[in-house]
Coordinates of C-alpha atoms in Angstrom, one line a residue:
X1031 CA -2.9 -54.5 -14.8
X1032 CA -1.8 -52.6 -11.7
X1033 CA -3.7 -53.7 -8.5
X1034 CA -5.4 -51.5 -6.7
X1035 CA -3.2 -51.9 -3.7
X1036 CA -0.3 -50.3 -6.0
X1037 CA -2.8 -47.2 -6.3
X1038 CA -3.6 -46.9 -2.5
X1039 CA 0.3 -47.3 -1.6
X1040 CA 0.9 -44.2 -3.7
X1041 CA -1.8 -42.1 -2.2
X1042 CA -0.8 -43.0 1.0
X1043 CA 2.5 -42.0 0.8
X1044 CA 2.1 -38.4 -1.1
X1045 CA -0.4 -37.6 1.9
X1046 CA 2.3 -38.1 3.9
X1047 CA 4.6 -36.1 2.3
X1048 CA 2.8 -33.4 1.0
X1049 CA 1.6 -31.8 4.5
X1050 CA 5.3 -30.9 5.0
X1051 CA 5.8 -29.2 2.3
X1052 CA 2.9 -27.2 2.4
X1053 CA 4.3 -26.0 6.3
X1054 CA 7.4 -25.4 5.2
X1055 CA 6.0 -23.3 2.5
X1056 CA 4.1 -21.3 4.5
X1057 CA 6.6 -20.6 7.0
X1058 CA 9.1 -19.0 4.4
X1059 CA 9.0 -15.5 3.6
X1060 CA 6.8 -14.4 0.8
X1061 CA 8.4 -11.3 -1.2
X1062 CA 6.7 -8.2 -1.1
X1063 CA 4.2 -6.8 -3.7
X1064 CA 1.5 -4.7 -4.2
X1065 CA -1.3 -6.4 -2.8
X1066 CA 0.1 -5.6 1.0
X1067 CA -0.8 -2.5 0.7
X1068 CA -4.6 -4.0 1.4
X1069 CA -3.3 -4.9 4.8
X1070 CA -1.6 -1.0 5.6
X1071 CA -3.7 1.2 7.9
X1072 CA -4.7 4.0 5.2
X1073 CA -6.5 7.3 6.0
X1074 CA -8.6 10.2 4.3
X1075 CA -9.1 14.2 5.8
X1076 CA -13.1 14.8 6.0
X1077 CA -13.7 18.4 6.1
X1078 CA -16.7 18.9 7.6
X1079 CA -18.0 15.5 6.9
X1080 CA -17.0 15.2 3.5
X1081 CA -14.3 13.0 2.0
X1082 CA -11.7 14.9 0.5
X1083 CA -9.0 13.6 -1.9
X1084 CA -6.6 14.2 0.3
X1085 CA -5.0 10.9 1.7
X1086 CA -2.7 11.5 5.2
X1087 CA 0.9 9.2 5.9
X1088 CA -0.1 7.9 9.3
X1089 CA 3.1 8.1 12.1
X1090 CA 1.1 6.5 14.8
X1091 CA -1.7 5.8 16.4
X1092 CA -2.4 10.0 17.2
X1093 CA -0.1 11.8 14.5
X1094 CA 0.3 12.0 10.6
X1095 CA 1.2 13.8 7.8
X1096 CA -1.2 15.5 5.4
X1097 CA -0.6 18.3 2.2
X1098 CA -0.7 21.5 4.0
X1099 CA -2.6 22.1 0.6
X1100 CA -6.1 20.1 2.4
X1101 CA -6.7 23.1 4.8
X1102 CA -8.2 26.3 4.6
X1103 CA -5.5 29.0 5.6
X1104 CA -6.3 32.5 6.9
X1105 CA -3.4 34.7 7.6
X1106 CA -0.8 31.6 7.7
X1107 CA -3.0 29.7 9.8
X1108 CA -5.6 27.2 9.4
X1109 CA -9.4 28.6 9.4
X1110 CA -11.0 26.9 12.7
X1111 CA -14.4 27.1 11.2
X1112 CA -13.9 24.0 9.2
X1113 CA -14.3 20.8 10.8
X1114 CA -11.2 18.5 10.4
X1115 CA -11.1 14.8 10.9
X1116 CA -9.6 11.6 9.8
X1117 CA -11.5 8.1 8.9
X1118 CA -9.0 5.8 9.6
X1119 CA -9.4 2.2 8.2
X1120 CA -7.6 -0.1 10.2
X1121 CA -5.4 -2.6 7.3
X1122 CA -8.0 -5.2 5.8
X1123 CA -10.6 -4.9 8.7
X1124 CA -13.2 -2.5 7.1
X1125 CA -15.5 -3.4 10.3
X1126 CA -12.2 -1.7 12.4
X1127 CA -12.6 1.8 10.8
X1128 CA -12.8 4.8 12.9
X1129 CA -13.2 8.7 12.5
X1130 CA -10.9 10.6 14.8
X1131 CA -11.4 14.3 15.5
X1132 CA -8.1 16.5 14.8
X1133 CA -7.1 18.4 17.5
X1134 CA -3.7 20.3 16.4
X1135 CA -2.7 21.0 12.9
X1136 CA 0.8 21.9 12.5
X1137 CA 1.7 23.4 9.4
X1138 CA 5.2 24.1 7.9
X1139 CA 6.6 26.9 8.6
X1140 CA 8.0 27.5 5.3
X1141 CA 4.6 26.4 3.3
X1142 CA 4.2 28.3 0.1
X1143 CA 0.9 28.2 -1.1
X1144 CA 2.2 29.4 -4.8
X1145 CA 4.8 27.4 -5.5
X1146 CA 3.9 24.2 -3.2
X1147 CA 7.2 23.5 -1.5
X1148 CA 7.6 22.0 1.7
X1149 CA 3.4 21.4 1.6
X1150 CA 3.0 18.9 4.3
X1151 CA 1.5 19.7 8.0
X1152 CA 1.1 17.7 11.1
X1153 CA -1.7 16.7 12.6
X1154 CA -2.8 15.1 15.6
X1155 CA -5.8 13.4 16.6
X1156 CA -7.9 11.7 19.3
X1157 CA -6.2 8.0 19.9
X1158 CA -9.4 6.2 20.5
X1159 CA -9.3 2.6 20.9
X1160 CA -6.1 2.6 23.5
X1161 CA -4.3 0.1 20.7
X1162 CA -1.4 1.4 19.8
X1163 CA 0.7 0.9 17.2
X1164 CA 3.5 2.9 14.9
X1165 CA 4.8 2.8 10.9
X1166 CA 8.0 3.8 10.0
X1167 CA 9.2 6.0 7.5
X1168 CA 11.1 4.8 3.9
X1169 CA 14.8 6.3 4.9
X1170 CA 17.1 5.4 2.2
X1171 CA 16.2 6.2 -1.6
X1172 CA 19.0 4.1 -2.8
X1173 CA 17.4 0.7 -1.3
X1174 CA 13.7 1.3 -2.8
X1175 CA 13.4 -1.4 -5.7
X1176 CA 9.8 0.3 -6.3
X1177 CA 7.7 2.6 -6.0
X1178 CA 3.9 1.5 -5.3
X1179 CA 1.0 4.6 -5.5
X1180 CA -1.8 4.0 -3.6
X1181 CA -5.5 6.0 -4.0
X1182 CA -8.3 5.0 -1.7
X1183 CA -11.8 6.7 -1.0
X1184 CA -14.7 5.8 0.4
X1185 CA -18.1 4.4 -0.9
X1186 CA -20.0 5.7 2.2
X1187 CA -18.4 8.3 4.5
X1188 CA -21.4 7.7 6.9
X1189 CA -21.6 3.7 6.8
X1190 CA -17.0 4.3 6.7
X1191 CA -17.5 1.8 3.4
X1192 CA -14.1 1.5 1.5
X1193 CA -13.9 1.5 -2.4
X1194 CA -11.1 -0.9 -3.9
X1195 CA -7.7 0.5 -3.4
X1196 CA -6.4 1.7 -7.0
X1197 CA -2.4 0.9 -6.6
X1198 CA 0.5 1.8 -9.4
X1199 CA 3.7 0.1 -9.5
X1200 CA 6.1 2.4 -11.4
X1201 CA 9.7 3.9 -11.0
X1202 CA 9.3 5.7 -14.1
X1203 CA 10.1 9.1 -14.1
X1204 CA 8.6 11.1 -17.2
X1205 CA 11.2 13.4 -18.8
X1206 CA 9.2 16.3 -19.1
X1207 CA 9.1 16.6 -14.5
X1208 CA 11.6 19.4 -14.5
X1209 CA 10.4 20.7 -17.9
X1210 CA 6.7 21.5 -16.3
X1211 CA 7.7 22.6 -13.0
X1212 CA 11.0 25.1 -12.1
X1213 CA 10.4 23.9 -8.5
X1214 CA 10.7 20.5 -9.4
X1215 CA 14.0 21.0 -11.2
X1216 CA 15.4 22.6 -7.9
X1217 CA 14.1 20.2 -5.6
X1218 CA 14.2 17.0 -7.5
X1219 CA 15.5 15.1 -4.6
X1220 CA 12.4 16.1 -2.2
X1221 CA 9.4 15.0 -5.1
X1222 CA 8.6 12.0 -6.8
X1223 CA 6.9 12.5 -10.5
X1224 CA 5.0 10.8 -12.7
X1225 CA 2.4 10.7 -14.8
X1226 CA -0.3 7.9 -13.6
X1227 CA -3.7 9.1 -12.4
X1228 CA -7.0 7.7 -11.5
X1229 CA -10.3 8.6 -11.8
X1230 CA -12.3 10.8 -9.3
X1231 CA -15.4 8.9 -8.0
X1232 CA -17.7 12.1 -8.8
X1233 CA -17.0 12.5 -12.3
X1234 CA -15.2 10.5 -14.7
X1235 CA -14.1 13.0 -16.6
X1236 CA -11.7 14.6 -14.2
X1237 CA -8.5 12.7 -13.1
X1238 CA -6.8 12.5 -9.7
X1239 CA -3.2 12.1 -8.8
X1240 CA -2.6 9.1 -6.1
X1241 CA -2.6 10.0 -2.8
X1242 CA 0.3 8.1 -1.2
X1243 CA 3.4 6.0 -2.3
X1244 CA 5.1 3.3 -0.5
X1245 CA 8.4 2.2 -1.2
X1246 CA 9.3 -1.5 -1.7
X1247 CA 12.9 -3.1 -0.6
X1248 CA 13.6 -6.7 -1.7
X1249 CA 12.9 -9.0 -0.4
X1250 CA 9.8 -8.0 1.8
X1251 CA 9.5 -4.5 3.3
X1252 CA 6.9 -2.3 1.8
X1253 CA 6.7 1.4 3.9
X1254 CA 5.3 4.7 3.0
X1255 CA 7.2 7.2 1.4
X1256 CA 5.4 10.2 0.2
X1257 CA 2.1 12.5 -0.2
X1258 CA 0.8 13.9 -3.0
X1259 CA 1.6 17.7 -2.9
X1260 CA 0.1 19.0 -6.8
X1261 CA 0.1 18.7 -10.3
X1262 CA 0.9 20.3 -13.1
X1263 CA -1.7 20.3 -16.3
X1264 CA 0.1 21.8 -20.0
X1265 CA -3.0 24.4 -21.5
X1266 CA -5.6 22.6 -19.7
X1267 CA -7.3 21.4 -16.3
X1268 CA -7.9 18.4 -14.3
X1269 CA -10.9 17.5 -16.0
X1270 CA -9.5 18.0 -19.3
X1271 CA -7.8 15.6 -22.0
X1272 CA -4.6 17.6 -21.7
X1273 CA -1.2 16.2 -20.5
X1274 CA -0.6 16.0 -16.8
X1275 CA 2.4 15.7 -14.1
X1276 CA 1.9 14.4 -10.8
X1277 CA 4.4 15.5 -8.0
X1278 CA 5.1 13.9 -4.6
X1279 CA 6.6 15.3 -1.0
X1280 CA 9.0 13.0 0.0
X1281 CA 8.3 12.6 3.6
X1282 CA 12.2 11.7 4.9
X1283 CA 13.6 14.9 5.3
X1284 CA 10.7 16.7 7.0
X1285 CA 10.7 13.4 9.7
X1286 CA 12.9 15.7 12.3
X1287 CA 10.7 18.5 12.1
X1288 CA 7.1 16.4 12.5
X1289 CA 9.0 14.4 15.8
X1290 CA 9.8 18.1 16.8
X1291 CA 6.2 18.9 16.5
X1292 CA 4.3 16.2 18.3
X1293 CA 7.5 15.6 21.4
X1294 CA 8.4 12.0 20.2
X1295 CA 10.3 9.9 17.8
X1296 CA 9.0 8.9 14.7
X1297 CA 10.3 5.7 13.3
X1298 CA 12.3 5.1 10.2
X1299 CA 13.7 2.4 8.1
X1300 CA 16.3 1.2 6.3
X1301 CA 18.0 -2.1 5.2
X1302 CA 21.5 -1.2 5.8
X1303 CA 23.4 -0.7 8.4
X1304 CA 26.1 1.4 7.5
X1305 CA 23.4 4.5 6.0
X1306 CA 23.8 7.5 7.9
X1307 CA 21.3 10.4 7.8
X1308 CA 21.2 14.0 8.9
X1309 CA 18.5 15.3 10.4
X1310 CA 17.5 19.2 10.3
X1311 CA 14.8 20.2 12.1
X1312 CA 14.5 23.6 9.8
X1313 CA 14.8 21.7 6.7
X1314 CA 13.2 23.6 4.0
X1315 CA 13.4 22.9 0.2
X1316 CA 14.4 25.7 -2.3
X1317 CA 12.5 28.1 -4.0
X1318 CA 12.1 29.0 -7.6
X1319 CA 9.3 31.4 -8.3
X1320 CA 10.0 31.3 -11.9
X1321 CA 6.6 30.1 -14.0
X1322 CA 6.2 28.1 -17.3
X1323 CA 4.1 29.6 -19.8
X1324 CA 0.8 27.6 -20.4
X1325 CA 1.4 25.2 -17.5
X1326 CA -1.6 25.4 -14.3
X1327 CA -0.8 24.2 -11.0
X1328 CA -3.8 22.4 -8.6
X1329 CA -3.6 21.2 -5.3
X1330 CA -5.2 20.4 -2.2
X1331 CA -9.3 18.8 -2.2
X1332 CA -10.0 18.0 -5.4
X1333 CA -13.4 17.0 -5.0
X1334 CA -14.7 20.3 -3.6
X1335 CA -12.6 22.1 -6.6
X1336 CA -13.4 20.0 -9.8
X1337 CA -17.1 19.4 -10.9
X1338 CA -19.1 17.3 -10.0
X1339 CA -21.5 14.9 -12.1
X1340 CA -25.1 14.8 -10.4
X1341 CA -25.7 11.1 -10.9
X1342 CA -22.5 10.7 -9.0
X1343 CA -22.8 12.5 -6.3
X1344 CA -24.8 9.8 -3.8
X1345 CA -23.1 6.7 -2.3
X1346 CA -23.2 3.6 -4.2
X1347 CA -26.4 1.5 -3.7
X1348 CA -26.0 -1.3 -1.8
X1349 CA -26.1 -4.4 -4.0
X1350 CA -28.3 -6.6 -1.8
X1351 CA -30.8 -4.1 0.4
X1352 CA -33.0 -5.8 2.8
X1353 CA -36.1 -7.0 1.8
X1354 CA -39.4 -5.1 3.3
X1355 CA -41.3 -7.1 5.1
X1356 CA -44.5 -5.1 4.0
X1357 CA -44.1 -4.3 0.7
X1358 CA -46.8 -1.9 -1.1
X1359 CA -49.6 -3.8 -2.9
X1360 CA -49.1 -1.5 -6.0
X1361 CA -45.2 -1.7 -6.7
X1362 CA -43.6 1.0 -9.2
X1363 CA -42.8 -0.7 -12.5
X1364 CA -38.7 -1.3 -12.5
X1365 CA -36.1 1.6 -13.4
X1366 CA -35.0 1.2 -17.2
X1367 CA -32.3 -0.9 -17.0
X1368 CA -30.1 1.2 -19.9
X1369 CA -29.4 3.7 -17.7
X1370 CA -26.2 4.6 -16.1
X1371 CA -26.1 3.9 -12.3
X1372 CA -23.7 5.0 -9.6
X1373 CA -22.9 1.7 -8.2
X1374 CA -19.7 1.1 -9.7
X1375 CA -16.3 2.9 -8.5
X1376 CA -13.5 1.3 -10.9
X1377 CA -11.6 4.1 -12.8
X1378 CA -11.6 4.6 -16.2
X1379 CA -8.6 6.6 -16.8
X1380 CA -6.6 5.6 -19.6
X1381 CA -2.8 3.9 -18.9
X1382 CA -0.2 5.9 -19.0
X1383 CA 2.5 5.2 -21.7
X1384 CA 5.4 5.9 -19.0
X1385 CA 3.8 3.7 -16.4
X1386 CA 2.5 0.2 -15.7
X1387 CA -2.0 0.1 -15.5
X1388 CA -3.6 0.7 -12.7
X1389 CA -4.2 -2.2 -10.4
X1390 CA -7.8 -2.6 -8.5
X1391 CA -6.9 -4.8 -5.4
X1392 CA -9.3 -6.8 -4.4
X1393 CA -12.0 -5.5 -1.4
X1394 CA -12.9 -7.0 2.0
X1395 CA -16.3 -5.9 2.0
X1396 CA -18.7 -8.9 2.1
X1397 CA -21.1 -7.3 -0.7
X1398 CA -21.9 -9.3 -3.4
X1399 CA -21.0 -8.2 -7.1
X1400 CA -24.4 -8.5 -8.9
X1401 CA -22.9 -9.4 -11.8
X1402 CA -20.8 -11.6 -10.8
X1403 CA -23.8 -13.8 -9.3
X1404 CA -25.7 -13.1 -12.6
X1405 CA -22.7 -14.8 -14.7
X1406 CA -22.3 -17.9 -11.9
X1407 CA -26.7 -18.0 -12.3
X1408 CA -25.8 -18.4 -16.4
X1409 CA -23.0 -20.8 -15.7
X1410 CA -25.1 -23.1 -13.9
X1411 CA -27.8 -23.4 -15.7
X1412 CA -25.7 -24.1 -18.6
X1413 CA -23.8 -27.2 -16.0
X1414 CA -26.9 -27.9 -15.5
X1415 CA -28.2 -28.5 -19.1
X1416 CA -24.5 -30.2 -19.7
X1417 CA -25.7 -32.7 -17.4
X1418 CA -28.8 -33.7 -18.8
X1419 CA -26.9 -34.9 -21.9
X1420 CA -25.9 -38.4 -22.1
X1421 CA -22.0 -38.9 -21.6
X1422 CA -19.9 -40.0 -23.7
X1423 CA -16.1 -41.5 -23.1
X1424 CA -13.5 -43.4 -25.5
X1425 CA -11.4 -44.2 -22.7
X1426 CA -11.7 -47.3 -20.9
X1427 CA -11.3 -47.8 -16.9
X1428 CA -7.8 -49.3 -17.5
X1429 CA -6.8 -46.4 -19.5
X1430 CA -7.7 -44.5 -16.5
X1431 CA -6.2 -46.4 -14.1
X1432 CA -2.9 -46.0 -15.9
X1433 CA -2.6 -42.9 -16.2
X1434 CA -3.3 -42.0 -12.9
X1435 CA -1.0 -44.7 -11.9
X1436 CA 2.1 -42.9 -14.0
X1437 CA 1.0 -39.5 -12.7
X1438 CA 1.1 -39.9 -9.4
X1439 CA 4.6 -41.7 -9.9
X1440 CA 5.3 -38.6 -11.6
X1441 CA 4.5 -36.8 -8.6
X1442 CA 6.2 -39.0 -6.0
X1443 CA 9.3 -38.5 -7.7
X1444 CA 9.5 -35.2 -8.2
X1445 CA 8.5 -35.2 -4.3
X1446 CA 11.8 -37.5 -3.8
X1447 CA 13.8 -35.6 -5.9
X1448 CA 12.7 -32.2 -3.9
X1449 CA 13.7 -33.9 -0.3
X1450 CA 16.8 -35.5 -1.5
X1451 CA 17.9 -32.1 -3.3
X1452 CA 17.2 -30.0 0.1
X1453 CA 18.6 -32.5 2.1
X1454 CA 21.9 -32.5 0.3
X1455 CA 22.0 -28.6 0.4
X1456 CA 21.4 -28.3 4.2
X1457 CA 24.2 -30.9 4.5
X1458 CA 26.7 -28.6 2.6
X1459 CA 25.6 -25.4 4.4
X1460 CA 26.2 -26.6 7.5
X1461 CA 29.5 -28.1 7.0
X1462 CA 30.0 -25.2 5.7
X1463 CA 29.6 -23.3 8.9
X1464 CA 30.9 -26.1 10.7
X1465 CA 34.0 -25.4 8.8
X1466 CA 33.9 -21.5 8.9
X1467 CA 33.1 -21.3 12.6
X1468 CA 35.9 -24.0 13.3
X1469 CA 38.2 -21.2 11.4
X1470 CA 36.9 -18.3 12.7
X1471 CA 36.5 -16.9 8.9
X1472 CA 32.9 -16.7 8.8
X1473 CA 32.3 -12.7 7.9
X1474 CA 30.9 -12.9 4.9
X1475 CA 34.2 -12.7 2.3
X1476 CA 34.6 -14.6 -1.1
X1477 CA 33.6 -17.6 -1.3
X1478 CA 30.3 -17.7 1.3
X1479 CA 26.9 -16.8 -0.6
X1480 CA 25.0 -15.2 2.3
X1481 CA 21.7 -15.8 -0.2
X1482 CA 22.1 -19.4 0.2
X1483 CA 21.9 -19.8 3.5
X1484 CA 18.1 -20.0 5.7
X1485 CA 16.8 -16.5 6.6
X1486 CA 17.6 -17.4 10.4
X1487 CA 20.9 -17.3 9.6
X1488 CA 21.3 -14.8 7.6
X1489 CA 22.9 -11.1 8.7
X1490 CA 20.7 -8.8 10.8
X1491 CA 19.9 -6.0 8.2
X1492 CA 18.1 -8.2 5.9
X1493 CA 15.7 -8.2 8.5
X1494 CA 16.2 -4.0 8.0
X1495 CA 17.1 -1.7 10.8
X1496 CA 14.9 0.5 12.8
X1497 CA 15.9 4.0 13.2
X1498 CA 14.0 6.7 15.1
X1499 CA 14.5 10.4 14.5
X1500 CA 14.6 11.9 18.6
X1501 CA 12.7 15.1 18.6
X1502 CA 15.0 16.8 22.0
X1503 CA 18.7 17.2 19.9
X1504 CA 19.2 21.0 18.6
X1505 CA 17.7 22.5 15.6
X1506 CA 21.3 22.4 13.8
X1507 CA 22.8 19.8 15.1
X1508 CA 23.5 16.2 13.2
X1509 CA 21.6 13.9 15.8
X1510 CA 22.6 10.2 15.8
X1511 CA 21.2 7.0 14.2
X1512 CA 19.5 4.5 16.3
X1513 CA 19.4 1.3 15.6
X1514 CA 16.7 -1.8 17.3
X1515 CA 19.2 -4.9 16.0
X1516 CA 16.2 -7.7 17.0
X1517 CA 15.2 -9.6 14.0
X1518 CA 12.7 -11.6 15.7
X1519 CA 10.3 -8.5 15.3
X1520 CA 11.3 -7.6 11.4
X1521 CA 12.3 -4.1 10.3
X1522 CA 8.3 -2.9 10.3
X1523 CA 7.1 -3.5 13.9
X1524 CA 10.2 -3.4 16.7
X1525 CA 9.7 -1.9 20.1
X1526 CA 11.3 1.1 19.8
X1527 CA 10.5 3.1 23.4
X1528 CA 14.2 3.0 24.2
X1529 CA 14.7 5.8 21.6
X1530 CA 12.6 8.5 22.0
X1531 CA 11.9 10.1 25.5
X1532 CA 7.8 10.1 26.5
X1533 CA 7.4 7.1 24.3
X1534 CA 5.9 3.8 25.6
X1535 CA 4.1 2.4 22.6
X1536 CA 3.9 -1.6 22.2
X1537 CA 4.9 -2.8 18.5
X1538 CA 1.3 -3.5 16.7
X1539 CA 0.5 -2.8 13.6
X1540 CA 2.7 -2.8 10.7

């Protein structure tokens, strides 16, 4: 039988070995997915106080992008009696979020409200906290591996409580896009379309587009992309069973215009190195006022457009209120449990056979699911009643012993095998470059696998490139690429005051 000494000496050495492992796991790089965009600063237009489903691309820490769609226009410009701000939750804090009055709203020029091209504005908004902090802009279409659409809103607006973001991961492009919409089919590089929805949080039988797509570039850059600009519904309306096309602003070619509009760069990415953009600071997309028969367009605030359901219209409950300290001697008998109540948020649209299902990523808010806690109440008390039974085994201590023995000699080889495998490997790749620096060869030709080697050494753009858009170079004229070549920073957060005159941000945020 195997001594318990034999058992000790094996612990002993995995708890040696597996700490490593678990830091040099967590200092690789994790791919990107959908669940980052839980950490992405993400904001919603209030008009007048109210949420509106209209989500803005934020530039900085003072300027964004929103549908030109969300305001109320009189004669070409935006009615001042509405009150216009943003509620800005800052990445996966939820305690961080702030409402920031708008203080210039810059709409585009060539806005048409009929056939929604070029619906975007620019707005601008009291900083607050003095943090600053910039995004970048998705550059290159060719490099973006996905597409991820995003839809937040809020459980509160007073208490600035988030729902669960509802995310999409889709590519797909429906083949009816151009079919539905003549504006689509002449500007079908300046719109994303698809077909995914979610539901509105006011009445669950209307459905709303998502508000704002990020693009994803292997192996980890996730930036945003787009704003939703309108849809499309085929003999029907928002609220109604009837096929529906969702249709996207692309936000890369109106990046000159916005920097021209707010007097400072506005950061832009992309992976490679050799991609050249033009920018125009008049760029406009085309226009075809031809209509399709049957088809109704709808933009711009949903919620004050659609109808609303009554027992949907007040803010979720809170799950666990306070308790009264003095409460009445005569209490009111409890609500009838049957009926519906308004605490829940999750959609219940149905999936879209072009598209992947909606996604509910996972809150920050410290509230307590009451079911949830009802379910782990049932599960103990059944652990609970397990335990109370007598216990049974057919396996004796030695059996045990055994086994545990052979597993963890299982484990401690595998563990060997690991080390000896990555040992090897680092040997070769650094004769290799040993060899191919001794040469002078090292460029990357046949024969070097630039994938195999550690990301420190890799080539600068797979850390991506940071490009700024300067807002001073004439409205015609083709102004230069920038490029910040530091990888220590990574493609998302690079000091980029070099690039743009007035500009002398520090690199936080994302």
């Amino acid at each position: 039988m195997v001594s318990l000494y034999g058992i000790c000496l094996w612990a002993s050495t995995l708890s040696a070995l597996l700490p490593g492992l678990a830091l040099g796991s967590s200092l690789s790089k994790r791919d990107a997915s959908i669940s980052d965009l839980i950490g992405f600063k993400g904001a919603i237009l209030l008009a007048n106080g109210k949420q509106t489903t209209c989500e803005a691309a934020l530039i900085d820490n003072s300027a964004a992008f929103v549908a030109a769609s969300c305001f109320q226009l009189k004669d070409g410009k935006v009615d001042s009696s509405t009150k216009y701000e943003l509620v800005i939750k800052m990445g996966d804090n939820s305690a961080g979020s702030q409402v920031h009055q708008i203080t210039t709203i810059s709409v585009h020029p060539k806005y048409d409200s009929t056939q929604y091209i070029n619906n975007l504005a620019v707005v601008q908004f009291d900083k607050g906290a003095k943090l600053s902090w910039k995004y970048n802009i998705g550059i290159n279409p060719d490099e973006w591996d996905s597409h991820y659409f995003a839809r937040r809103s809020l459980a509160n607006v007073s208490e600035k409580r988030w729902n669960n973001i509802l995310a999409l991961d889709s590519k797909v492009r429906p083949s009816d896009c151009a079919k539905y919409s003549k504006v689509f089919d002449a500007n079908s590089k300046d719109f994303l379309c698809n077909t995914g929805s979610t539901t509105s949080i006011y009445n669950k039988d209307c459905s709303l587009p998502y508000g704002t797509v990020y693009s994803m570039v292997k192996p980890t850059h996730v930036h945003i992309i787009a704003l939703h600009s309108h849809s499309v519904v085929v003999d029907g309306n928002m609220c109604s069973s009837k096929q529906k096309l969702h249709y996207y602003t692309l936000l890369r070619n109106y990046a000159a215009w916005a920097a021209k509009e707010i007097g400072r760069s506005i950061g832009g990415f992309v992976k490679s190195p050799d991609f050249k953009m033009k920018t125009n600071y008049t760029y406009s997309m085309k226009s075809n006022s031809d209509k399709v028969d049957g088809v109704e367009v709808f933009a711009g605030d949903r919620f004050a457009k659609d109808p609303v359901d009554p027992s949907l219209v007040n803010p979720p409950k809170d799950p666990n209120p306070p308790k009264d300290p003095n409460p009445p001697k005569d209490p009111k008998p409890p609500k009838d449990t049957n009926k519906p109540t308004n605490t829940s948020t999750k959609p219940t649209s149905k999936t879209d056979k072009d598209t992947k299902p909606t996604s509910e990523l996972p809150s920050d808010s410290d509230d307590d699911d009451p079911e949830s806690d009802s379910k782990s109440d049932t599960d103990a008390d059944d652990s609970q009643e397990n335990n109370n039974k007598p216990k049974k085994s057919g396996m004796s201590v030695t059996t045990i012993i055994i086994l545990v023995v052979l597993a963890l000699a299982a484990i401690g080889g595998g563990v060997w095998y690991f080390l000896y495998r990555k040992k090897k490997k680092n040997a070769e790749l650094q004769k290799q470059m040993e060899e191919a620096n001794a040469n002078d060869e090292w460029d990357g030709r046949e024969g070097y696998n630039e994938d195999d080697l550690p990301a420190n050494m890799r080539m600068t753009q797979d850390f991506g490139q940071q490009m700024n858009l300067p807002p001073n170079a004439g409205a015609t004229n083709v102004a230069s690429v920038y490029y910040d070549d530091r990888p220590n920073y990574g493609g998302h957060n690079r000091i980029t005051e070099d690039f743009g005159p007035a500009y002398g941000q520090t690199p936080y945020g994302r």
